[in-house]
Coordinates of C-alpha atoms and ligand atoms in Angstrom, one line a residue:
M132 CA -18.9 -4.1 10.8
H133 CA -18.1 -7.7 9.4
T134 CA -15.6 -9.8 11.5
L135 CA -13.8 -12.5 9.4
T136 CA -11.6 -15.0 11.0
K137 CA -8.8 -14.9 13.4
E138 CA -7.5 -18.5 12.1
R139 CA -4.3 -18.8 10.3
F140 CA -4.3 -19.4 6.7
R141 CA -1.4 -21.9 5.9
Y142 CA -1.5 -22.3 2.0
G143 CA -2.8 -20.8 -1.1
K144 CA -3.3 -22.7 -4.2
G145 CA -4.8 -21.4 -7.2
I146 CA -7.6 -19.2 -6.0
T147 CA -8.1 -21.4 -2.6
L148 CA -6.9 -20.6 0.7
I149 CA -6.1 -23.4 3.3
D150 CA -6.3 -23.1 6.8
D151 CA -4.6 -24.9 9.6
S152 CA -7.1 -27.7 9.9
G153 CA -7.1 -28.2 6.1
K154 CA -10.3 -26.5 5.6
E155 CA -10.2 -24.8 2.2
Y156 CA -11.9 -21.4 1.3
L157 CA -12.6 -20.2 -2.4
D158 CA -11.2 -16.6 -2.7
G159 CA -13.7 -14.7 -4.8
V160 CA -11.9 -11.5 -4.7
S161 CA -8.1 -12.4 -5.5
G162 CA -6.8 -11.3 -2.2
T163 CA -7.1 -7.5 -2.2
F164 CA -7.9 -7.5 -5.8
N165 CA -4.5 -7.9 -6.4
L166 CA -3.8 -11.8 -6.9
S167 CA -4.1 -11.5 -10.7
L168 CA -2.9 -15.0 -11.3
G169 CA -3.9 -16.5 -7.8
Y170 CA -1.9 -17.6 -5.0
N171 CA 0.8 -19.6 -6.5
H172 CA 1.1 -19.5 -10.1
P173 CA 4.0 -21.6 -11.0
H174 CA 5.8 -19.4 -13.6
V175 CA 5.8 -16.6 -11.3
V176 CA 6.7 -18.6 -8.1
T177 CA 9.7 -20.0 -10.0
K178 CA 11.1 -16.9 -11.4
V179 CA 10.7 -15.1 -8.3
Q180 CA 12.5 -17.9 -6.5
E181 CA 15.5 -17.8 -8.9
Q182 CA 15.5 -14.0 -8.4
V183 CA 15.9 -14.2 -4.7
A184 CA 18.5 -16.8 -4.9
N185 CA 20.6 -14.7 -7.4
L186 CA 20.0 -11.2 -6.6
A187 CA 17.2 -9.9 -4.4
H188 CA 17.9 -6.4 -4.3
M189 CA 20.5 -3.7 -5.5
S190 CA 20.4 0.0 -5.5
S191 CA 17.8 1.5 -8.0
S192 CA 20.8 3.2 -9.9
F193 CA 21.4 -0.2 -11.5
T194 CA 17.9 -1.7 -12.1
E195 CA 17.4 0.0 -15.2
P196 CA 17.9 -3.1 -17.3
Y197 CA 15.5 -5.0 -15.6
V198 CA 12.8 -2.4 -15.3
E199 CA 13.2 -1.8 -19.1
E200 CA 12.0 -5.1 -20.1
V201 CA 8.9 -4.6 -18.1
L202 CA 8.2 -1.2 -19.5
D203 CA 8.7 -2.4 -22.9
H204 CA 6.3 -5.2 -22.7
L205 CA 3.5 -2.8 -21.0
I206 CA 4.0 -0.2 -23.6
Q207 CA 3.1 -2.7 -26.4
Y208 CA -0.5 -2.4 -24.8
T209 CA -0.8 1.2 -24.0
P210 CA -3.3 3.5 -25.9
N211 CA -2.8 7.2 -26.8
G212 CA 0.8 7.2 -27.5
I213 CA 1.9 6.2 -24.1
D214 CA 5.7 5.1 -24.8
A215 CA 7.5 5.8 -21.6
G216 CA 7.5 4.6 -17.8
W217 CA 8.7 4.9 -14.6
M218 CA 9.0 2.0 -12.0
R219 CA 10.2 3.2 -8.8
D220 CA 7.0 2.7 -6.6
I221 CA 5.9 -0.2 -4.8
T222 CA 2.3 0.7 -4.1
G223 CA -0.4 2.2 -6.1
S224 CA -0.8 5.4 -3.7
T225 CA 2.7 6.6 -4.5
A226 CA 2.5 5.7 -8.2
N227 CA -0.6 8.0 -8.2
E228 CA 1.3 10.7 -6.5
C229 CA 4.1 10.0 -9.0
A230 CA 1.5 10.8 -11.8
V231 CA 0.3 13.9 -10.3
K232 CA 4.0 15.2 -9.8
L233 CA 4.7 14.4 -13.4
A234 CA 1.4 16.5 -14.4
Q235 CA 2.4 19.2 -12.1
K236 CA 5.8 19.6 -13.3
Y237 CA 5.0 19.2 -16.9
T238 CA 2.0 21.7 -16.7
G239 CA 3.6 24.0 -14.2
A240 CA -0.2 24.2 -12.7
L241 CA -1.3 22.8 -9.2
D242 CA -4.7 21.6 -8.9
I243 CA -5.8 18.2 -9.4
I244 CA -9.6 17.0 -9.9
S245 CA -10.9 13.6 -9.1
L246 CA -14.4 12.1 -8.7
Y247 CA -16.6 11.6 -5.7
L248 CA -16.3 8.0 -4.4
S249 CA -12.9 7.6 -6.1
H250 CA -9.9 5.8 -4.3
H251 CA -6.3 6.6 -5.0
G252 CA -4.5 5.3 -2.0
Q253 CA -3.9 5.9 1.6
T254 CA -0.9 8.1 1.8
Q255 CA -2.0 11.6 3.2
F256 CA -1.6 12.7 -0.3
A257 CA -3.4 9.9 -2.1
T258 CA -5.9 10.0 0.5
G259 CA -6.4 13.8 -0.1
I260 CA -7.0 13.4 -3.7
S261 CA -9.2 10.7 -3.2
G262 CA -12.8 11.5 -3.8
N263 CA -14.6 10.5 -0.4
A264 CA -14.0 12.4 2.7
F265 CA -14.5 9.4 4.9
R266 CA -11.0 8.3 5.1
R267 CA -9.6 11.7 5.7
R268 CA -12.0 13.3 8.4
K269 CA -9.7 12.7 11.3
F270 CA -6.6 13.7 9.4
P271 CA -6.8 17.4 8.5
N272 CA -3.5 17.3 6.7
S273 CA -5.0 14.8 4.2
A274 CA -7.5 17.3 2.8
A275 CA -4.8 17.7 0.2
A276 CA -4.7 21.4 -0.9
N277 CA -5.4 22.1 -4.5
S278 CA -7.8 18.9 -4.7
L279 CA -11.1 19.3 -6.1
H280 CA -13.7 16.5 -6.2
V281 CA -16.4 16.5 -8.7
P282 CA -19.5 14.1 -9.0
A283 CA -18.9 10.6 -10.2
P284 CA -20.7 9.1 -13.3
Y285 CA -22.7 6.8 -10.8
C286 CA -25.8 6.2 -13.1
Y287 CA -27.6 3.9 -10.7
R288 CA -27.7 6.7 -8.3
C289 CA -27.3 9.7 -10.6
P290 CA -26.4 12.8 -8.6
F291 CA -28.4 14.7 -11.0
N292 CA -31.4 12.3 -10.8
S293 CA -31.1 11.9 -14.5
S294 CA -30.2 8.9 -16.7
P295 CA -27.6 8.4 -19.4
D296 CA -29.9 8.7 -22.5
K297 CA -30.9 12.3 -21.4
C298 CA -28.5 13.5 -18.9
G299 CA -25.9 15.5 -21.4
Y300 CA -23.1 14.1 -19.1
Q301 CA -24.0 16.7 -16.6
C302 CA -21.5 15.2 -14.5
V303 CA -18.7 16.1 -16.9
E304 CA -20.3 19.6 -17.5
A305 CA -20.1 19.8 -13.5
I306 CA -16.2 19.7 -14.1
S307 CA -16.2 23.2 -15.9
D308 CA -18.2 24.6 -12.9
A309 CA -15.4 23.4 -10.5
I310 CA -12.7 24.8 -12.6
E311 CA -14.4 28.1 -13.3
Y312 CA -15.6 28.6 -9.4
A313 CA -13.6 26.3 -7.1
S314 CA -10.2 26.0 -8.5
S315 CA -7.1 28.2 -8.0
G316 CA -7.2 28.8 -11.6
S317 CA -4.1 26.8 -12.3
V318 CA -5.4 23.1 -12.9
A319 CA -2.8 20.5 -13.7
C320 CA -4.9 17.2 -14.1
M321 CA -7.8 14.9 -13.9
I322 CA -7.5 11.5 -12.2
I323 CA -9.9 8.9 -12.8
E324 CA -10.5 5.2 -12.3
P325 CA -11.9 3.6 -15.4
I326 CA -14.2 1.8 -13.3
L327 CA -14.7 3.1 -9.7
G328 CA -13.3 -0.1 -7.7
N329 CA -13.7 0.7 -4.0
G330 CA -16.4 3.3 -4.7
G331 CA -18.8 0.8 -6.1
N332 CA -17.8 -0.9 -9.2
I333 CA -19.2 2.0 -11.1
I334 CA -18.8 1.8 -14.7
P335 CA -19.4 5.2 -16.4
P336 CA -21.9 5.5 -19.3
A337 CA -20.9 5.1 -23.0
G338 CA -19.4 8.3 -24.1
Y339 CA -18.4 9.5 -20.8
F340 CA -14.7 9.3 -21.5
K341 CA -15.1 10.8 -24.8
R342 CA -16.6 13.9 -23.4
L343 CA -14.2 13.9 -20.5
R344 CA -11.3 13.7 -23.0
Q345 CA -12.6 16.8 -24.8
L346 CA -13.0 18.7 -21.4
C347 CA -9.4 17.8 -20.6
N348 CA -8.2 19.2 -23.9
E349 CA -10.2 22.4 -23.6
Y350 CA -8.7 23.1 -20.2
G351 CA -5.1 21.7 -21.0
L352 CA -5.6 19.1 -18.2
I353 CA -3.4 15.9 -18.1
L354 CA -5.6 12.9 -17.9
I355 CA -4.5 10.1 -15.4
A356 CA -6.2 6.9 -15.5
D357 CA -5.5 5.1 -12.4
E358 CA -5.8 1.3 -13.2
V359 CA -4.6 0.1 -10.0
Q360 CA -7.7 -2.1 -9.9
T361 CA -8.5 -2.2 -13.8
G362 CA -5.1 -2.9 -15.2
I363 CA -3.4 -6.3 -16.4
G364 CA -6.3 -8.1 -17.7
R365 CA -8.9 -7.4 -15.0
T366 CA -11.4 -6.5 -17.5
G367 CA -10.3 -8.7 -20.2
Y368 CA -7.9 -6.4 -21.6
M369 CA -4.5 -5.3 -20.6
F370 CA -5.7 -1.7 -19.9
A371 CA -9.5 -0.8 -19.1
S372 CA -8.5 2.3 -20.9
E373 CA -8.3 0.1 -24.3
L374 CA -11.7 -1.5 -23.5
L375 CA -13.4 1.9 -22.5
D376 CA -11.5 4.0 -25.3
I377 CA -10.4 6.5 -22.5
Q378 CA -7.2 8.0 -24.2
P379 CA -5.2 8.8 -21.1
D380 CA -2.2 10.6 -21.1
I381 CA -0.8 8.7 -17.9
I382 CA -1.6 5.2 -16.5
T383 CA -0.9 3.9 -13.1
L384 CA -0.5 0.5 -12.2
A385 CA 0.2 -1.7 -9.1
K386 CA -2.0 -4.7 -7.6
G387 CA -2.4 -7.1 -10.2
L388 CA 1.1 -6.4 -11.8
G389 CA 2.7 -8.4 -9.0
G390 CA 0.6 -11.6 -9.9
I391 CA 0.9 -13.4 -6.7
G392 CA 0.6 -10.6 -4.4
V393 CA 4.4 -9.2 -4.7
P394 CA 4.1 -5.4 -4.2
V395 CA 5.0 -3.4 -7.4
A396 CA 3.7 -0.6 -9.3
A397 CA 4.6 1.3 -12.4
V398 CA 3.7 4.7 -13.9
L399 CA 3.3 4.9 -17.8
M400 CA 3.1 8.2 -19.6
Q401 CA 3.7 9.7 -23.0
S402 CA 7.5 10.6 -23.4
R403 CA 6.9 14.3 -23.2
L404 CA 5.5 13.9 -19.6
N405 CA 8.5 11.8 -18.5
V406 CA 9.8 15.0 -16.7
L407 CA 10.8 13.7 -13.2
E408 CA 14.3 13.5 -11.9
K409 CA 15.4 10.5 -10.1
H410 CA 15.7 12.6 -6.8
E411 CA 12.2 13.9 -7.3
H412 CA 10.4 10.5 -6.8
S413 CA 12.1 7.4 -5.7
F414 CA 12.0 4.9 -2.7
T415 CA 14.5 2.5 -1.1
S416 CA 12.5 -0.5 -2.3
G417 CA 11.4 1.0 -5.7
S418 CA 12.3 -1.2 -8.7
N419 CA 13.3 -3.9 -6.0
L420 CA 14.4 -7.0 -8.2
I421 CA 11.9 -9.3 -6.6
S422 CA 8.8 -6.8 -7.5
V423 CA 10.3 -6.3 -11.2
T424 CA 10.8 -9.9 -11.8
A425 CA 7.3 -10.6 -10.5
A426 CA 6.0 -8.2 -12.8
K427 CA 7.7 -9.4 -15.6
A428 CA 6.8 -13.0 -15.0
T429 CA 3.0 -12.0 -14.5
L430 CA 3.1 -10.2 -18.1
E431 CA 4.6 -13.2 -19.7
V432 CA 1.6 -15.3 -18.6
V433 CA -1.2 -12.4 -19.1
S434 CA 0.1 -11.9 -22.8
E435 CA 0.3 -15.7 -23.6
P436 CA -1.9 -15.9 -26.6
G437 CA -5.7 -16.8 -25.6
F438 CA -4.9 -15.7 -22.1
L439 CA -7.1 -12.5 -22.2
E440 CA -9.5 -14.2 -24.6
A441 CA -10.1 -16.6 -21.8
V442 CA -10.7 -13.9 -19.2
R443 CA -13.3 -12.2 -21.3
S444 CA -15.0 -15.5 -21.9
K445 CA -14.9 -16.3 -18.1
G446 CA -16.1 -12.7 -17.5
S447 CA -19.1 -13.2 -19.4
L448 CA -20.0 -16.4 -17.5
L449 CA -19.6 -14.7 -14.4
G450 CA -21.8 -11.7 -15.6
T451 CA -24.6 -14.0 -17.0
L452 CA -24.8 -15.8 -13.6
L453 CA -24.4 -12.8 -11.5
T454 CA -27.2 -11.5 -13.6
E455 CA -29.5 -14.3 -13.2
M456 CA -28.6 -14.3 -9.4
A457 CA -29.6 -10.5 -9.1
D458 CA -33.0 -11.2 -10.9
K459 CA -33.6 -14.1 -8.6
H460 CA -32.9 -12.1 -5.5
D461 CA -34.2 -8.8 -6.8
C462 CA -35.2 -7.7 -3.4
I463 CA -31.8 -7.7 -2.2
I464 CA -29.7 -7.0 -5.2
G465 CA -30.6 -3.7 -7.1
E466 CA -28.0 -4.3 -9.8
A467 CA -25.3 -6.6 -10.7
R468 CA -22.8 -4.6 -13.0
G469 CA -19.3 -5.5 -14.2
V470 CA -17.0 -6.3 -17.0
G471 CA -14.4 -9.1 -17.4
L472 CA -13.9 -10.5 -13.8
M473 CA -14.6 -7.3 -12.0
W474 CA -18.2 -7.3 -11.0
G475 CA -20.2 -5.7 -8.0
L476 CA -23.5 -6.3 -6.5
E477 CA -25.5 -3.2 -5.5
I478 CA -27.1 -4.3 -2.4
V479 CA -30.3 -2.4 -1.4
D480 CA -33.0 -2.2 1.1
E481 CA -36.8 -2.3 0.4
D482 CA -36.5 1.2 -0.8
N483 CA -33.6 0.5 -2.9
A484 CA -31.5 2.6 -0.6
P485 CA -28.0 1.4 -0.3
D486 CA -28.0 -1.5 2.3
A487 CA -24.2 -1.8 4.0
V488 CA -25.4 -3.7 6.8
K489 CA -26.9 -6.4 4.5
S490 CA -23.9 -6.4 2.7
N491 CA -21.7 -7.2 5.6
A492 CA -24.1 -10.0 6.5
I493 CA -23.5 -11.3 2.9
I494 CA -19.6 -11.3 3.4
D495 CA -20.0 -12.9 7.0
R496 CA -22.3 -15.7 5.7
A497 CA -20.2 -16.2 2.7
F498 CA -17.3 -17.0 4.9
A499 CA -19.2 -19.6 6.9
E500 CA -19.7 -21.1 3.3
Q501 CA -16.1 -21.2 3.0
Q502 CA -15.8 -18.2 0.7
L503 CA -14.1 -14.9 0.6
I504 CA -15.6 -12.0 -0.8
L505 CA -15.6 -8.0 0.1
R506 CA -17.7 -5.1 -0.2
G507 CA -17.0 -1.5 -0.9
S508 CA -14.9 0.1 2.0
R509 CA -16.8 1.7 4.8
Y510 CA -17.0 4.9 3.1
G511 CA -19.3 6.4 0.2
Y512 CA -22.3 4.0 0.3
G513 CA -20.4 0.9 1.3
N514 CA -22.9 -1.4 0.1
V515 CA -21.6 -2.9 -3.3
V516 CA -20.4 -6.5 -2.6
K517 CA -17.5 -7.2 -5.0
V518 CA -16.9 -10.5 -7.1
R519 CA -13.5 -10.3 -8.7
P520 CA -11.8 -13.9 -8.7
S521 CA -8.1 -14.2 -10.0
L522 CA -7.9 -14.2 -13.8
T523 CA -6.9 -17.9 -13.4
A524 CA -10.0 -19.1 -12.0
T525 CA -11.6 -21.8 -14.0
E526 CA -15.2 -21.9 -15.1
D527 CA -16.0 -24.7 -12.5
E528 CA -14.6 -22.2 -9.9
I529 CA -16.6 -19.2 -11.2
V530 CA -19.8 -21.4 -11.1
E531 CA -19.0 -22.5 -7.6
I532 CA -18.5 -18.9 -6.4
V533 CA -22.1 -17.8 -7.5
K534 CA -23.7 -20.9 -6.3
R535 CA -22.2 -20.3 -2.8
L536 CA -23.4 -16.6 -3.0
D537 CA -26.9 -17.8 -4.2
T538 CA -27.1 -20.1 -1.1
V539 CA -25.9 -16.9 1.1
L540 CA -28.5 -14.8 -0.4
T541 CA -31.3 -17.3 0.0
T542 CA -30.7 -17.3 3.6
L543 CA -31.2 -13.5 3.6
H544 CA -35.0 -13.3 2.4
Ligands
LIG27 N1 -6.0 3.3 -6.7 C1 -6.7 2.3 -6.8 C2 -7.8 2.3 -7.8 C3 -7.0 1.4 -5.7 O1 -8.0 0.5 -5.7 C4 -5.9 1.3 -4.5 C5 -5.9 0.4 -3.6 N2 -7.2 -0.3 -3.1 C6 -4.8 2.3 -4.9 C7 -4.8 3.2 -5.9 C8 -3.8 2.3 -3.8 O2 -3.0 1.3 -4.0 P1 -1.9 0.5 -2.8 O3 -2.8 0.2 -1.7 O4 -1.0 -0.3 -3.4 O5 -1.3 1.9 -2.2

């Protein structure tokens, strides 16, 4: 288990954290992948400060006008006729619970299908619908009833020992089997991450989502895209669903929506699915004005002309540099994969097996190089090192992040 610092960080500036002694650390992972705009983006800081001074909170019975502004903004970018929303959550976990409730209430069906290695949150229910058992082993109640897990499209370690050119999407076909043989016979929805984030930065192969959409249509399943990690510009598009042509019925958001780390979440859906009553899903701090204001200000920045284009261009720089680095250290990195500013390095041993011990060493040594990076959580294979700087990182900072990683990898040969 890697051990990071006990020292206190005092300031955050751009993508840099500064500790008590003035030492600066470059953050290569945007906090917990949530600081889409870095630590102190002036527009968000100013708007939040003003809001706190004027009116930090009121009952969510009165926040509608504020929420509407954010939802209207988001809906300009949504695919597949998604034209309504709900903003009573402050975490991705409960946003996903909200999405499942919508699907269950709308369809009258119960079961939820998700992918192995997926992560949809840490409440008991969100843990239960997440596709890896590691987090719920000691909490039997988290093994959500009516939750079915199916193989992930992890081509690098294909569960069917095949490859995208010849597999015929066996991992999608396996979903039919799960529905036929393992479900209660009443399946409401399928929840996916467009790119499996914590599970290893896994990008499904071309055509996967088209086939998945067909399957959802065949069985009448609501398709939920959990864009908690991939949303709000992370892939160079407002939603990864647009980039990967996913056509979901519902999208969930959190993390990057708060810009500078303010907790906030949203659930976007087609109007037909907007079926919850307020008493069926709301929280004291849901649609809190600090959160909603941070989301509004963040969207104003991300939708400035040229902002997303710049993310794509910086993403392509990051991808080129990481791929070159992976070639140079091919005995440690099996694959560098990613899109936009969402990259992962598959850390392997000499037999190409997942090497989580080495990925921990990389994180520890990177910290010694004054750089923050993270790996996949200690579940699944846990060996994929993440590189996901804030969308506001400069090209120079991206070059520096890779340079420091390269130094670390050199020490591991
Ligand atoms: N979905 C995904 C894809 C996530 O990565 C996470 C958090 N890592 C969640 C949901 C849960 O979000 P939160 O921690 O805000 O509850």
